[in-house]
Amino acid sequence: MTQLDMAYVQSQFPGLTQDWVFFDNAGGAQIAQPALDRMVEFLTHRNVQIGGSYAVSQAAAEALMAGRRAAATLVNAARPRRSSSAPRPRC
């Protein structure tokens, strides 16, 4: 069995570099640096409405679909559109 390198894992979470222990629930979970980097990149370069005919909007749509494909793979969904991070509207 492979040993988990806890020092490496902890180094990936900027919020864990302090001398504190966080007993938060999942809503207060710490974010990994690679995920934070992707969010910052999206918000600074592709934070536009999806569905436009211009290049930045198309890049944003592709980034959204790439995220959906990754989420679909993670949860073994049949299609990327079956995975969503937004709540469903109530009727």
Short mmCIF file of C-alpha atoms in Angstrom, two decimals:
data_model
loop_
_atom_site.label_atom_id
_atom_site.label_comp_id
_atom_site.label_asym_id
_atom_site.label_seq_id
_atom_site.Cartn_x
_atom_site.Cartn_y
_atom_site.Cartn_z
CA MET A 1 0.00 0.00 0.00
CA THR A 2 1.32 3.44 -0.97
CA GLN A 3 1.85 5.90 1.87
CA LEU A 4 0.08 9.26 1.52
CA ASP A 5 2.50 12.20 1.66
CA MET A 6 0.59 14.40 4.13
CA ALA A 7 3.13 17.25 3.91
CA TYR A 8 2.52 17.46 0.14
CA VAL A 9 -1.26 17.25 0.55
CA GLN A 10 -1.29 20.00 3.18
CA SER A 11 0.97 22.17 1.02
CA GLN A 12 -1.75 22.20 -1.66
CA PHE A 13 -4.18 24.05 0.66
CA PRO A 14 -3.16 27.67 1.32
CA GLY A 15 -5.66 27.95 4.17
CA LEU A 16 -3.83 25.23 6.10
CA THR A 17 -0.51 27.08 6.34
CA GLN A 18 -1.58 28.80 9.56
CA ASP A 19 -1.19 27.35 13.03
CA TRP A 20 -4.92 26.67 13.31
CA VAL A 21 -7.05 23.56 13.16
CA PHE A 22 -10.35 24.00 11.31
CA PHE A 23 -13.24 21.75 12.29
CA ASP A 24 -15.59 23.21 9.69
CA ASN A 25 -18.29 21.25 7.93
CA ALA A 26 -18.15 20.73 4.14
CA GLY A 27 -19.53 24.23 3.55
CA GLY A 28 -16.39 25.68 5.09
CA ALA A 29 -13.93 23.28 3.50
CA GLN A 30 -10.55 24.60 2.45
CA ILE A 31 -9.83 24.96 -1.26
CA ALA A 32 -6.80 23.47 -2.99
CA GLN A 33 -4.41 25.87 -4.73
CA PRO A 34 -4.88 24.31 -8.22
CA ALA A 35 -8.66 24.80 -7.96
CA LEU A 36 -8.17 28.36 -6.74
CA ASP A 37 -5.80 29.04 -9.64
CA ARG A 38 -8.38 27.78 -12.16
CA MET A 39 -11.10 29.94 -10.62
CA VAL A 40 -8.93 33.06 -10.70
CA GLU A 41 -7.94 32.35 -14.31
CA PHE A 42 -11.58 31.97 -15.33
CA LEU A 43 -12.75 35.07 -13.45
CA THR A 44 -9.98 37.26 -14.89
CA HIS A 45 -10.11 36.04 -18.50
CA ARG A 46 -13.52 34.47 -19.19
CA ASN A 47 -16.04 36.06 -16.82
CA VAL A 48 -18.62 36.85 -19.50
CA GLN A 49 -22.05 35.62 -20.52
CA ILE A 50 -22.17 32.21 -22.16
CA GLY A 51 -23.73 31.95 -25.60
CA GLY A 52 -22.25 34.97 -27.35
CA SER A 53 -20.70 34.83 -30.80
CA TYR A 54 -17.46 36.54 -29.72
CA ALA A 55 -14.27 34.66 -28.86
CA VAL A 56 -14.23 35.29 -25.10
CA SER A 57 -17.80 34.05 -24.71
CA GLN A 58 -17.00 30.94 -26.73
CA ALA A 59 -13.89 30.33 -24.60
CA ALA A 60 -16.02 30.70 -21.46
CA ALA A 61 -18.55 28.20 -22.84
CA GLU A 62 -15.77 25.71 -23.58
CA ALA A 63 -14.32 26.17 -20.07
CA LEU A 64 -17.78 25.56 -18.60
CA MET A 65 -18.20 22.40 -20.69
CA ALA A 66 -14.70 21.19 -19.72
CA GLY A 67 -15.72 21.57 -16.08
CA ARG A 68 -18.92 19.65 -16.73
CA ARG A 69 -16.97 16.88 -18.46
CA ALA A 70 -14.60 16.65 -15.49
CA ALA A 71 -17.53 16.55 -13.04
CA ALA A 72 -19.27 13.90 -15.17
CA THR A 73 -16.12 11.77 -15.09
CA LEU A 74 -15.82 12.23 -11.33
CA VAL A 75 -19.37 11.04 -10.64
CA ASN A 76 -19.60 8.62 -13.60
CA ALA A 77 -22.48 10.53 -15.21
CA ALA A 78 -23.71 9.35 -18.59
CA ARG A 79 -23.28 12.79 -20.18
CA PRO A 80 -21.62 16.05 -19.12
CA ARG A 81 -24.93 17.89 -19.19
CA ARG A 82 -26.19 15.50 -16.52
CA SER A 83 -23.76 17.06 -14.04
CA SER A 84 -24.39 20.55 -12.74
CA SER A 85 -23.25 22.73 -9.87
CA ALA A 86 -26.37 24.89 -9.95
CA PRO A 87 -29.54 24.09 -8.01
CA ARG A 88 -32.54 22.94 -9.99
CA PRO A 89 -35.46 25.37 -10.04
CA ARG A 90 -38.44 24.36 -7.95
CA CYS A 91 -41.82 24.25 -9.64
#
